[in-house]
PDB file of C-alpha atoms in Angstrom:
ATOM      1  CA  UNK A   1       0.000   0.000   0.000  1.00  0.00           C
ATOM      2  CA  UNK A   2       2.774   2.425   0.966  1.00  0.00           C
ATOM      3  CA  UNK A   3       4.601   1.699  -2.301  1.00  0.00           C
ATOM      4  CA  UNK A   4       1.444   2.423  -4.292  1.00  0.00           C
ATOM      5  CA  UNK A   5       0.897   5.678  -2.425  1.00  0.00           C
ATOM      6  CA  UNK A   6       4.482   6.749  -3.050  1.00  0.00           C
ATOM      7  CA  UNK A   7       4.135   5.920  -6.764  1.00  0.00           C
ATOM      8  CA  UNK A   8       0.910   7.914  -6.978  1.00  0.00           C
ATOM      9  CA  UNK A   9       2.555  10.833  -5.212  1.00  0.00           C
ATOM     10  CA  UNK A  10       5.479  10.709  -7.609  1.00  0.00           C
ATOM     11  CA  UNK A  11       3.134  10.658 -10.585  1.00  0.00           C
ATOM     12  CA  UNK A  12       1.215  13.607  -9.186  1.00  0.00           C
ATOM     13  CA  UNK A  13       4.421  15.552  -8.662  1.00  0.00           C
ATOM     14  CA  UNK A  14       5.589  14.876 -12.217  1.00  0.00           C
ATOM     15  CA  UNK A  15       2.242  15.898 -13.671  1.00  0.00           C
ATOM     16  CA  UNK A  16       2.098  19.034 -11.527  1.00  0.00           C
ATOM     17  CA  UNK A  17       5.548  20.080 -12.676  1.00  0.00           C
ATOM     18  CA  UNK A  18       4.618  19.430 -16.306  1.00  0.00           C
ATOM     19  CA  UNK A  19       1.429  21.448 -16.009  1.00  0.00           C
ATOM     20  CA  UNK A  20       3.253  24.308 -14.321  1.00  0.00           C
ATOM     21  CA  UNK A  21       5.657  24.451 -17.250  1.00  0.00           C
ATOM     22  CA  UNK A  22       2.850  24.200 -19.790  1.00  0.00           C
ATOM     23  CA  UNK A  23       1.782  21.173 -21.812  1.00  0.00           C
ATOM     24  CA  UNK A  24       4.260  19.483 -24.125  1.00  0.00           C
ATOM     25  CA  UNK A  25       3.138  18.506 -27.606  1.00  0.00           C
ATOM     26  CA  UNK A  26       3.318  14.857 -28.640  1.00  0.00           C
ATOM     27  CA  UNK A  27       2.397  14.147 -32.237  1.00  0.00           C
ATOM     28  CA  UNK A  28       0.768  10.740 -32.563  1.00  0.00           C
ATOM     29  CA  UNK A  29      -0.304   8.940 -35.714  1.00  0.00           C
ATOM     30  CA  UNK A  30      -2.612   5.943 -35.820  1.00  0.00           C
ATOM     31  CA  UNK A  31      -5.421   4.335 -37.808  1.00  0.00           C
ATOM     32  CA  UNK A  32      -8.993   5.717 -37.631  1.00  0.00           C
ATOM     33  CA  UNK A  33     -10.577   2.507 -36.389  1.00  0.00           C
ATOM     34  CA  UNK A  34     -12.126   1.362 -33.125  1.00  0.00           C
ATOM     35  CA  UNK A  35      -8.748   0.918 -31.467  1.00  0.00           C
ATOM     36  CA  UNK A  36      -8.319   4.707 -31.485  1.00  0.00           C
ATOM     37  CA  UNK A  37     -10.961   4.890 -28.722  1.00  0.00           C
ATOM     38  CA  UNK A  38      -8.453   5.503 -25.874  1.00  0.00           C
ATOM     39  CA  UNK A  39      -7.106   8.574 -27.682  1.00  0.00           C
ATOM     40  CA  UNK A  40     -10.566  10.075 -28.160  1.00  0.00           C
ATOM     41  CA  UNK A  41     -11.592   9.242 -24.593  1.00  0.00           C
ATOM     42  CA  UNK A  42      -8.344  10.551 -23.135  1.00  0.00           C
ATOM     43  CA  UNK A  43      -8.767  13.832 -24.963  1.00  0.00           C
ATOM     44  CA  UNK A  44     -12.429  14.217 -23.990  1.00  0.00           C
ATOM     45  CA  UNK A  45     -11.766  13.345 -20.347  1.00  0.00           C
ATOM     46  CA  UNK A  46      -8.730  15.603 -20.084  1.00  0.00           C
ATOM     47  CA  UNK A  47      -6.436  12.700 -19.203  1.00  0.00           C
ATOM     48  CA  UNK A  48      -3.653  13.684 -21.571  1.00  0.00           C
ATOM     49  CA  UNK A  49      -3.903  17.286 -20.397  1.00  0.00           C
ATOM     50  CA  UNK A  50      -3.592  16.192 -16.747  1.00  0.00           C
ATOM     51  CA  UNK A  51      -0.300  14.545 -17.649  1.00  0.00           C
ATOM     52  CA  UNK A  52       0.915  17.744 -19.280  1.00  0.00           C
ATOM     53  CA  UNK A  53       0.476  16.361 -22.793  1.00  0.00           C
ATOM     54  CA  UNK A  54      -0.912  18.398 -25.679  1.00  0.00           C
ATOM     55  CA  UNK A  55      -1.836  15.467 -27.918  1.00  0.00           C
ATOM     56  CA  UNK A  56      -1.771  16.127 -31.660  1.00  0.00           C
ATOM     57  CA  UNK A  57      -3.605  13.155 -33.131  1.00  0.00           C
ATOM     58  CA  UNK A  58      -3.474  12.350 -36.832  1.00  0.00           C
ATOM     59  CA  UNK A  59      -4.656   9.390 -38.888  1.00  0.00           C
ATOM     60  CA  UNK A  60      -3.017   7.491 -41.695  1.00  0.00           C
ATOM     61  CA  UNK A  61      -4.427   6.083 -44.909  1.00  0.00           C
ATOM     62  CA  UNK A  62      -2.124   3.088 -44.880  1.00  0.00           C
ATOM     63  CA  UNK A  63       0.881   1.651 -43.081  1.00  0.00           C
ATOM     64  CA  UNK A  64       3.348   2.601 -45.839  1.00  0.00           C
ATOM     65  CA  UNK A  65       2.574   6.300 -45.390  1.00  0.00           C
ATOM     66  CA  UNK A  66       2.713   5.930 -41.638  1.00  0.00           C
ATOM     67  CA  UNK A  67       6.183   4.399 -41.773  1.00  0.00           C
ATOM     68  CA  UNK A  68       7.343   7.123 -44.165  1.00  0.00           C
ATOM     69  CA  UNK A  69       5.903   9.830 -41.911  1.00  0.00           C
ATOM     70  CA  UNK A  70       7.591   8.501 -38.784  1.00  0.00           C
ATOM     71  CA  UNK A  71      10.918   8.167 -40.580  1.00  0.00           C
ATOM     72  CA  UNK A  72      10.632  11.752 -41.842  1.00  0.00           C
ATOM     73  CA  UNK A  73       9.818  13.110 -38.370  1.00  0.00           C
ATOM     74  CA  UNK A  74       6.314  14.272 -39.291  1.00  0.00           C
ATOM     75  CA  UNK A  75       5.087  12.821 -35.985  1.00  0.00           C
ATOM     76  CA  UNK A  76       6.697  11.445 -32.831  1.00  0.00           C
ATOM     77  CA  UNK A  77       4.885   8.214 -31.981  1.00  0.00           C
ATOM     78  CA  UNK A  78       3.061   5.724 -34.162  1.00  0.00           C
ATOM     79  CA  UNK A  79       0.393   3.313 -32.934  1.00  0.00           C
ATOM     80  CA  UNK A  80      -0.097   0.395 -35.313  1.00  0.00           C
ATOM     81  CA  UNK A  81       0.830  -3.240 -35.772  1.00  0.00           C
ATOM     82  CA  UNK A  82       4.401  -3.389 -34.469  1.00  0.00           C
ATOM     83  CA  UNK A  83       5.364  -5.512 -37.466  1.00  0.00           C
ATOM     84  CA  UNK A  84       5.649  -2.120 -39.153  1.00  0.00           C
ATOM     85  CA  UNK A  85       8.352  -1.098 -36.689  1.00  0.00           C
ATOM     86  CA  UNK A  86      10.252  -4.297 -37.484  1.00  0.00           C
ATOM     87  CA  UNK A  87       9.890  -3.554 -41.203  1.00  0.00           C
ATOM     88  CA  UNK A  88      11.330  -0.072 -40.681  1.00  0.00           C
ATOM     89  CA  UNK A  89      14.367  -1.566 -38.945  1.00  0.00           C
ATOM     90  CA  UNK A  90      14.936  -4.556 -41.213  1.00  0.00           C
ATOM     91  CA  UNK A  91      14.069  -3.212 -44.640  1.00  0.00           C
ATOM     92  CA  UNK A  92      14.400   0.576 -44.369  1.00  0.00           C
ATOM     93  CA  UNK A  93      17.348   0.731 -41.981  1.00  0.00           C
ATOM     94  CA  UNK A  94      15.562   3.069 -39.570  1.00  0.00           C
ATOM     95  CA  UNK A  95      16.394   2.849 -35.866  1.00  0.00           C
ATOM     96  CA  UNK A  96      12.901   2.419 -34.479  1.00  0.00           C
ATOM     97  CA  UNK A  97      11.990   1.094 -31.043  1.00  0.00           C
ATOM     98  CA  UNK A  98       8.743  -0.454 -29.807  1.00  0.00           C
ATOM     99  CA  UNK A  99       7.731   0.965 -26.420  1.00  0.00           C
ATOM    100  CA  UNK A 100       4.332  -0.595 -25.595  1.00  0.00           C
ATOM    101  CA  UNK A 101       1.990  -3.380 -26.558  1.00  0.00           C
ATOM    102  CA  UNK A 102      -1.696  -2.887 -27.158  1.00  0.00           C
ATOM    103  CA  UNK A 103      -3.680  -5.858 -28.472  1.00  0.00           C
ATOM    104  CA  UNK A 104      -3.514  -9.017 -30.561  1.00  0.00           C
ATOM    105  CA  UNK A 105      -5.197  -7.390 -33.553  1.00  0.00           C
ATOM    106  CA  UNK A 106      -8.860  -8.329 -33.092  1.00  0.00           C
ATOM    107  CA  UNK A 107      -8.613  -9.561 -36.681  1.00  0.00           C
ATOM    108  CA  UNK A 108     -10.826 -11.924 -38.634  1.00  0.00           C
ATOM    109  CA  UNK A 109     -10.413 -13.358 -42.121  1.00  0.00           C
ATOM    110  CA  UNK A 110     -13.484 -12.146 -44.027  1.00  0.00           C
ATOM    111  CA  UNK A 111     -14.668 -13.382 -47.413  1.00  0.00           C
ATOM    112  CA  UNK A 112     -17.445 -12.626 -49.863  1.00  0.00           C
ATOM    113  CA  UNK A 113     -20.686 -14.577 -49.520  1.00  0.00           C
ATOM    114  CA  UNK A 114     -19.868 -16.732 -52.540  1.00  0.00           C
ATOM    115  CA  UNK A 115     -16.715 -18.098 -50.855  1.00  0.00           C
ATOM    116  CA  UNK A 116     -17.417 -21.260 -48.866  1.00  0.00           C
ATOM    117  CA  UNK A 117     -13.913 -22.437 -47.907  1.00  0.00           C
ATOM    118  CA  UNK A 118     -10.315 -21.284 -48.203  1.00  0.00           C
ATOM    119  CA  UNK A 119      -9.977 -23.518 -51.259  1.00  0.00           C
ATOM    120  CA  UNK A 120     -12.483 -21.294 -53.056  1.00  0.00           C
ATOM    121  CA  UNK A 121      -9.946 -18.452 -52.916  1.00  0.00           C
ATOM    122  CA  UNK A 122      -7.763 -20.106 -55.545  1.00  0.00           C
ATOM    123  CA  UNK A 123      -7.420 -17.712 -58.488  1.00  0.00           C
ATOM    124  CA  UNK A 124      -9.004 -14.867 -56.517  1.00  0.00           C
ATOM    125  CA  UNK A 125      -7.791 -11.466 -55.276  1.00  0.00           C
ATOM    126  CA  UNK A 126      -7.198 -10.566 -51.632  1.00  0.00           C
ATOM    127  CA  UNK A 127      -7.258  -6.905 -50.535  1.00  0.00           C
ATOM    128  CA  UNK A 128      -4.601  -5.756 -48.062  1.00  0.00           C
ATOM    129  CA  UNK A 129      -3.169  -2.619 -46.480  1.00  0.00           C
ATOM    130  CA  UNK A 130       0.446  -2.985 -47.639  1.00  0.00           C
ATOM    131  CA  UNK A 131       1.452  -6.289 -49.245  1.00  0.00           C
ATOM    132  CA  UNK A 132       4.493  -7.122 -47.120  1.00  0.00           C
ATOM    133  CA  UNK A 133       3.708  -6.278 -43.496  1.00  0.00           C
ATOM    134  CA  UNK A 134       1.490  -7.162 -40.568  1.00  0.00           C
ATOM    135  CA  UNK A 135      -1.970  -8.434 -41.439  1.00  0.00           C
ATOM    136  CA  UNK A 136      -1.082  -9.182 -45.060  1.00  0.00           C
ATOM    137  CA  UNK A 137       1.564 -11.570 -43.712  1.00  0.00           C
ATOM    138  CA  UNK A 138      -1.068 -13.177 -41.484  1.00  0.00           C
ATOM    139  CA  UNK A 139      -3.326 -13.645 -44.503  1.00  0.00           C
ATOM    140  CA  UNK A 140      -0.522 -15.174 -46.574  1.00  0.00           C
ATOM    141  CA  UNK A 141       0.330 -17.630 -43.794  1.00  0.00           C
ATOM    142  CA  UNK A 142      -3.302 -18.646 -43.318  1.00  0.00           C
ATOM    143  CA  UNK A 143      -3.699 -19.271 -47.035  1.00  0.00           C
ATOM    144  CA  UNK A 144      -0.407 -21.175 -47.146  1.00  0.00           C
ATOM    145  CA  UNK A 145      -1.716 -23.460 -44.395  1.00  0.00           C
ATOM    146  CA  UNK A 146      -4.618 -24.211 -46.727  1.00  0.00           C
ATOM    147  CA  UNK A 147      -2.360 -24.996 -49.670  1.00  0.00           C
ATOM    148  CA  UNK A 148      -2.513 -21.625 -51.456  1.00  0.00           C
ATOM    149  CA  UNK A 149       0.740 -19.914 -52.418  1.00  0.00           C
ATOM    150  CA  UNK A 150       1.036 -16.161 -52.871  1.00  0.00           C
ATOM    151  CA  UNK A 151       1.639 -15.115 -56.468  1.00  0.00           C
ATOM    152  CA  UNK A 152       0.715 -18.528 -57.786  1.00  0.00           C
ATOM    153  CA  UNK A 153      -2.715 -19.327 -56.423  1.00  0.00           C
ATOM    154  CA  UNK A 154      -4.002 -15.833 -55.603  1.00  0.00           C
ATOM    155  CA  UNK A 155      -3.082 -12.159 -55.902  1.00  0.00           C
ATOM    156  CA  UNK A 156      -3.093  -9.271 -53.434  1.00  0.00           C
ATOM    157  CA  UNK A 157      -4.377  -5.758 -54.082  1.00  0.00           C
ATOM    158  CA  UNK A 158      -3.090  -3.034 -51.686  1.00  0.00           C
ATOM    159  CA  UNK A 159      -5.894  -0.581 -50.909  1.00  0.00           C
ATOM    160  CA  UNK A 160      -5.034   0.707 -47.418  1.00  0.00           C
ATOM    161  CA  UNK A 161      -6.556   0.647 -43.943  1.00  0.00           C
ATOM    162  CA  UNK A 162      -9.474  -1.514 -42.786  1.00  0.00           C
ATOM    163  CA  UNK A 163     -12.150   0.982 -43.747  1.00  0.00           C
ATOM    164  CA  UNK A 164     -10.819   1.019 -47.316  1.00  0.00           C
ATOM    165  CA  UNK A 165     -10.508  -2.769 -47.468  1.00  0.00           C
ATOM    166  CA  UNK A 166     -14.156  -3.145 -46.501  1.00  0.00           C
ATOM    167  CA  UNK A 167     -15.164  -0.473 -49.025  1.00  0.00           C
ATOM    168  CA  UNK A 168     -13.193  -2.229 -51.761  1.00  0.00           C
ATOM    169  CA  UNK A 169     -14.881  -5.551 -51.035  1.00  0.00           C
ATOM    170  CA  UNK A 170     -18.310  -3.910 -50.953  1.00  0.00           C
ATOM    171  CA  UNK A 171     -17.790  -2.197 -54.305  1.00  0.00           C
ATOM    172  CA  UNK A 172     -15.856  -4.935 -56.096  1.00  0.00           C
ATOM    173  CA  UNK A 173     -17.247  -8.404 -55.567  1.00  0.00           C
ATOM    174  CA  UNK A 174     -14.218  -9.850 -57.373  1.00  0.00           C
ATOM    175  CA  UNK A 175     -12.149  -8.882 -54.316  1.00  0.00           C
ATOM    176  CA  UNK A 176     -12.790 -12.101 -52.472  1.00  0.00           C
ATOM    177  CA  UNK A 177     -11.211 -11.659 -49.047  1.00  0.00           C
ATOM    178  CA  UNK A 178      -9.504  -9.408 -46.527  1.00  0.00           C
ATOM    179  CA  UNK A 179      -8.293  -9.419 -42.949  1.00  0.00           C
ATOM    180  CA  UNK A 180     -10.512  -6.950 -41.082  1.00  0.00           C
ATOM    181  CA  UNK A 181     -10.758  -5.583 -37.550  1.00  0.00           C
ATOM    182  CA  UNK A 182     -13.263  -3.493 -35.605  1.00  0.00           C
ATOM    183  CA  UNK A 183     -15.712  -2.046 -36.433  1.00  0.00           C
ATOM    184  CA  UNK A 184     -15.324  -3.311 -39.992  1.00  0.00           C
ATOM    185  CA  UNK A 185     -15.806  -6.970 -39.038  1.00  0.00           C
ATOM    186  CA  UNK A 186     -19.273  -6.151 -37.755  1.00  0.00           C
ATOM    187  CA  UNK A 187     -20.125  -4.024 -40.771  1.00  0.00           C
ATOM    188  CA  UNK A 188     -18.855  -6.717 -43.140  1.00  0.00           C
ATOM    189  CA  UNK A 189     -21.126  -9.274 -41.519  1.00  0.00           C
ATOM    190  CA  UNK A 190     -24.078  -6.910 -41.860  1.00  0.00           C
ATOM    191  CA  UNK A 191     -23.282  -6.669 -45.595  1.00  0.00           C
ATOM    192  CA  UNK A 192     -23.547 -10.431 -45.987  1.00  0.00           C
ATOM    193  CA  UNK A 193     -19.844 -11.219 -45.899  1.00  0.00           C
ATOM    194  CA  UNK A 194     -18.667 -13.955 -43.562  1.00  0.00           C
ATOM    195  CA  UNK A 195     -15.749 -14.708 -41.305  1.00  0.00           C
ATOM    196  CA  UNK A 196     -13.645 -17.820 -41.789  1.00  0.00           C
ATOM    197  CA  UNK A 197     -12.177 -17.316 -38.351  1.00  0.00           C
ATOM    198  CA  UNK A 198     -10.014 -15.267 -36.036  1.00  0.00           C
ATOM    199  CA  UNK A 199      -6.379 -14.903 -37.050  1.00  0.00           C
ATOM    200  CA  UNK A 200      -5.251 -15.601 -33.467  1.00  0.00           C
ATOM    201  CA  UNK A 201      -7.328 -18.782 -33.365  1.00  0.00           C
ATOM    202  CA  UNK A 202      -5.722 -19.901 -36.625  1.00  0.00           C
ATOM    203  CA  UNK A 203      -2.110 -18.837 -36.002  1.00  0.00           C
ATOM    204  CA  UNK A 204      -1.668 -18.455 -32.263  1.00  0.00           C
ATOM    205  CA  UNK A 205      -0.591 -15.504 -30.083  1.00  0.00           C
ATOM    206  CA  UNK A 206       0.286 -12.356 -31.977  1.00  0.00           C
ATOM    207  CA  UNK A 207       1.589  -8.979 -30.829  1.00  0.00           C
ATOM    208  CA  UNK A 208      -0.301  -6.603 -33.081  1.00  0.00           C
ATOM    209  CA  UNK A 209      -0.973  -3.010 -32.098  1.00  0.00           C
ATOM    210  CA  UNK A 210       1.611  -1.114 -30.074  1.00  0.00           C
ATOM    211  CA  UNK A 211       3.461   2.191 -29.873  1.00  0.00           C
ATOM    212  CA  UNK A 212       6.805   2.801 -31.550  1.00  0.00           C
ATOM    213  CA  UNK A 213       9.080   5.763 -32.191  1.00  0.00           C
ATOM    214  CA  UNK A 214      12.457   6.624 -33.610  1.00  0.00           C
ATOM    215  CA  UNK A 215      14.970   5.520 -30.985  1.00  0.00           C
ATOM    216  CA  UNK A 216      16.757   8.879 -31.104  1.00  0.00           C
ATOM    217  CA  UNK A 217      13.516  10.746 -30.385  1.00  0.00           C
ATOM    218  CA  UNK A 218      12.680   8.409 -27.499  1.00  0.00           C
ATOM    219  CA  UNK A 219      16.142   8.833 -25.984  1.00  0.00           C
ATOM    220  CA  UNK A 220      15.995  12.631 -26.282  1.00  0.00           C
ATOM    221  CA  UNK A 221      12.465  12.865 -24.856  1.00  0.00           C
ATOM    222  CA  UNK A 222      12.445  10.055 -22.313  1.00  0.00           C
ATOM    223  CA  UNK A 223      10.517  11.821 -19.544  1.00  0.00           C
ATOM    224  CA  UNK A 224       7.962  13.136 -22.043  1.00  0.00           C
ATOM    225  CA  UNK A 225       7.521   9.677 -23.572  1.00  0.00           C
ATOM    226  CA  UNK A 226       6.933   8.209 -20.109  1.00  0.00           C
ATOM    227  CA  UNK A 227       4.259  10.813 -19.359  1.00  0.00           C
ATOM    228  CA  UNK A 228       2.667  10.110 -22.712  1.00  0.00           C
ATOM    229  CA  UNK A 229       2.595   6.358 -22.080  1.00  0.00           C
ATOM    230  CA  UNK A 230       1.153   6.936 -18.607  1.00  0.00           C
ATOM    231  CA  UNK A 231      -1.599   9.122 -20.102  1.00  0.00           C
ATOM    232  CA  UNK A 232      -2.381   6.530 -22.763  1.00  0.00           C
ATOM    233  CA  UNK A 233      -2.556   3.707 -20.205  1.00  0.00           C
ATOM    234  CA  UNK A 234      -4.802   5.789 -17.931  1.00  0.00           C
ATOM    235  CA  UNK A 235      -7.052   6.511 -20.939  1.00  0.00           C
ATOM    236  CA  UNK A 236      -7.163   2.803 -21.730  1.00  0.00           C
ATOM    237  CA  UNK A 237      -8.090   2.003 -18.128  1.00  0.00           C
ATOM    238  CA  UNK A 238     -10.910   4.543 -18.345  1.00  0.00           C
ATOM    239  CA  UNK A 239     -12.209   2.921 -21.539  1.00  0.00           C
ATOM    240  CA  UNK A 240     -12.207  -0.558 -19.996  1.00  0.00           C
ATOM    241  CA  UNK A 241     -14.224   0.427 -16.894  1.00  0.00           C
ATOM    242  CA  UNK A 242     -17.823  -0.855 -17.179  1.00  0.00           C
ATOM    243  CA  UNK A 243     -19.288   2.385 -15.829  1.00  0.00           C
ATOM    244  CA  UNK A 244     -17.898   4.235 -18.865  1.00  0.00           C
ATOM    245  CA  UNK A 245     -19.573   1.955 -21.404  1.00  0.00           C
ATOM    246  CA  UNK A 246     -22.256   4.409 -22.527  1.00  0.00           C
ATOM    247  CA  UNK A 247     -19.766   7.246 -22.932  1.00  0.00           C
ATOM    248  CA  UNK A 248     -17.471   5.000 -24.979  1.00  0.00           C
ATOM    249  CA  UNK A 249     -20.323   3.847 -27.208  1.00  0.00           C
ATOM    250  CA  UNK A 250     -21.212   7.501 -27.836  1.00  0.00           C
ATOM    251  CA  UNK A 251     -17.590   8.282 -28.765  1.00  0.00           C
ATOM    252  CA  UNK A 252     -17.454   5.349 -31.193  1.00  0.00           C
ATOM    253  CA  UNK A 253     -20.718   6.456 -32.819  1.00  0.00           C
ATOM    254  CA  UNK A 254     -19.447  10.010 -33.216  1.00  0.00           C
ATOM    255  CA  UNK A 255     -15.847   9.393 -34.288  1.00  0.00           C
ATOM    256  CA  UNK A 256     -16.469   6.405 -36.577  1.00  0.00           C
ATOM    257  CA  UNK A 257     -19.886   7.503 -37.852  1.00  0.00           C
ATOM    258  CA  UNK A 258     -21.437   4.143 -37.027  1.00  0.00           C
ATOM    259  CA  UNK A 259     -24.911   3.282 -35.678  1.00  0.00           C
ATOM    260  CA  UNK A 260     -25.488   2.382 -32.042  1.00  0.00           C
ATOM    261  CA  UNK A 261     -25.787  -1.382 -32.599  1.00  0.00           C
ATOM    262  CA  UNK A 262     -22.409  -1.498 -34.353  1.00  0.00           C
ATOM    263  CA  UNK A 263     -20.830   0.707 -31.676  1.00  0.00           C
ATOM    264  CA  UNK A 264     -22.207  -1.452 -28.859  1.00  0.00           C
ATOM    265  CA  UNK A 265     -20.982  -4.664 -30.467  1.00  0.00           C
ATOM    266  CA  UNK A 266     -17.617  -3.050 -31.145  1.00  0.00           C
ATOM    267  CA  UNK A 267     -17.236  -1.931 -27.542  1.00  0.00           C
ATOM    268  CA  UNK A 268     -18.056  -5.402 -26.230  1.00  0.00           C
ATOM    269  CA  UNK A 269     -15.178  -6.850 -28.216  1.00  0.00           C
ATOM    270  CA  UNK A 270     -12.784  -4.017 -27.368  1.00  0.00           C
ATOM    271  CA  UNK A 271     -13.139  -4.739 -23.650  1.00  0.00           C
ATOM    272  CA  UNK A 272     -13.354  -8.517 -23.967  1.00  0.00           C
ATOM    273  CA  UNK A 273     -10.633  -9.895 -21.639  1.00  0.00           C
ATOM    274  CA  UNK A 274      -9.416 -12.381 -24.274  1.00  0.00           C
ATOM    275  CA  UNK A 275     -10.045 -10.759 -27.654  1.00  0.00           C
ATOM    276  CA  UNK A 276      -9.915  -7.056 -26.835  1.00  0.00           C
ATOM    277  CA  UNK A 277      -7.432  -4.480 -25.581  1.00  0.00           C
ATOM    278  CA  UNK A 278      -4.563  -5.930 -23.576  1.00  0.00           C
ATOM    279  CA  UNK A 279      -4.877  -4.488 -20.053  1.00  0.00           C
ATOM    280  CA  UNK A 280      -2.506  -1.557 -19.550  1.00  0.00           C
ATOM    281  CA  UNK A 281      -1.168  -2.036 -23.120  1.00  0.00           C
ATOM    282  CA  UNK A 282       1.164  -4.776 -21.933  1.00  0.00           C
ATOM    283  CA  UNK A 283       3.623  -6.174 -24.452  1.00  0.00           C
ATOM    284  CA  UNK A 284       3.137  -9.836 -25.391  1.00  0.00           C
ATOM    285  CA  UNK A 285       6.621 -11.330 -25.732  1.00  0.00           C
ATOM    286  CA  UNK A 286       5.385 -14.691 -26.972  1.00  0.00           C
ATOM    287  CA  UNK A 287       3.094 -13.009 -29.483  1.00  0.00           C
ATOM    288  CA  UNK A 288       6.001 -10.863 -30.685  1.00  0.00           C
ATOM    289  CA  UNK A 289       8.273 -13.852 -31.215  1.00  0.00           C
ATOM    290  CA  UNK A 290       5.473 -15.543 -33.137  1.00  0.00           C
ATOM    291  CA  UNK A 291       5.096 -12.423 -35.283  1.00  0.00           C
ATOM    292  CA  UNK A 292       8.832 -12.393 -36.038  1.00  0.00           C
ATOM    293  CA  UNK A 293       8.730 -16.079 -36.980  1.00  0.00           C
ATOM    294  CA  UNK A 294       5.790 -15.499 -39.335  1.00  0.00           C
ATOM    295  CA  UNK A 295       7.554 -12.548 -40.926  1.00  0.00           C
ATOM    296  CA  UNK A 296      10.751 -14.581 -41.393  1.00  0.00           C
ATOM    297  CA  UNK A 297       8.830 -17.450 -42.965  1.00  0.00           C
ATOM    298  CA  UNK A 298       6.550 -15.512 -45.300  1.00  0.00           C
ATOM    299  CA  UNK A 299       8.822 -12.625 -46.256  1.00  0.00           C
ATOM    300  CA  UNK A 300      12.009 -14.675 -46.326  1.00  0.00           C
ATOM    301  CA  UNK A 301      13.743 -12.550 -43.708  1.00  0.00           C
ATOM    302  CA  UNK A 302      16.389 -14.484 -41.808  1.00  0.00           C
ATOM    303  CA  UNK A 303      15.558 -12.858 -38.471  1.00  0.00           C
ATOM    304  CA  UNK A 304      19.203 -12.166 -37.609  1.00  0.00           C
ATOM    305  CA  UNK A 305      18.319  -9.742 -34.836  1.00  0.00           C
ATOM    306  CA  UNK A 306      17.209 -10.905 -31.408  1.00  0.00           C
ATOM    307  CA  UNK A 307      13.607 -10.075 -30.539  1.00  0.00           C
ATOM    308  CA  UNK A 308      14.774  -7.854 -27.685  1.00  0.00           C
ATOM    309  CA  UNK A 309      16.680  -5.578 -30.051  1.00  0.00           C
ATOM    310  CA  UNK A 310      13.441  -4.138 -31.453  1.00  0.00           C
ATOM    311  CA  UNK A 311      11.916  -3.360 -28.054  1.00  0.00           C
ATOM    312  CA  UNK A 312      12.655  -1.057 -25.124  1.00  0.00           C
ATOM    313  CA  UNK A 313      10.062  -1.379 -22.376  1.00  0.00           C
ATOM    314  CA  UNK A 314      11.995   0.714 -19.856  1.00  0.00           C
ATOM    315  CA  UNK A 315       9.889   3.804 -20.668  1.00  0.00           C
ATOM    316  CA  UNK A 316       6.727   1.734 -20.210  1.00  0.00           C
ATOM    317  CA  UNK A 317       7.966   0.321 -16.917  1.00  0.00           C
ATOM    318  CA  UNK A 318       8.710   3.741 -15.496  1.00  0.00           C
ATOM    319  CA  UNK A 319       5.386   5.103 -16.761  1.00  0.00           C
ATOM    320  CA  UNK A 320       3.445   2.336 -15.009  1.00  0.00           C
ATOM    321  CA  UNK A 321       5.466   2.737 -11.820  1.00  0.00           C
ATOM    322  CA  UNK A 322       4.630   6.437 -11.769  1.00  0.00           C
ATOM    323  CA  UNK A 323       0.989   5.839 -12.646  1.00  0.00           C
ATOM    324  CA  UNK A 324       0.423   3.210  -9.960  1.00  0.00           C
ATOM    325  CA  UNK A 325      -2.611   0.956  -9.759  1.00  0.00           C
TER     326      UNK A 325
END
């Protein structure tokens, strides 16, 4: 108890000092899907402001542009599938570090109504964000498990984020499949599309969404990054509290322009203890190693680096210690 009180006092002192000096801007880029809920809630509830953070939130059209933007310094922190951080290190030579976890993706493999089994995808087109990272790799592995080889048995069409993948499937019936997450899984089902299963159920643990930054920026702004992580975790805790359900549903309806039934179903999955947000944005080491193995297998990367070389959870640890329980 005394340790918790001391941690809370330390956090309060840090926040008070930050507020006295004026808020510090942190530029964050993410995808405009349901997993952005903690940002919207944290802004509305003043959580980021209480931690002395002036959050500048922007959204990306696809992961390629997000990686380019982070590399160019157009924003400070990216929240997306951390496979993108690995891609920046391994293929673009950028010194990027992953600083939090977030979730396992909440992804499902959706197909058009005329597709009955994975075998029916032979000769078809799959829509993806970018063809060589994250959920496209999951899709390729799933199809490989069912005897379908990329480039031989099916093609991929890069169209961008989940919203755009759903739109492409709705407008072009020849686009037979896509990996989708919330709220697009629910909307796809309402449009008559069907899920062939959860990617985690099919492939095992997976570290999907997390926060990452250029290592040099993180090192130069360590205290600020810790306050930012603390504010994000506190926002996530607020979202996951049952008493805030109605407020969260209202935010989802407003920010995603979705009806109440879709927002309610989305929220239920977001806070599901197994399928939803990882409590406190913890990093899943086993899921990360699985992600690296999938990337090495599908993209032909040898995986010469140790898993730990991509990650620095010291900022996260200090942020949680300051935040307390």
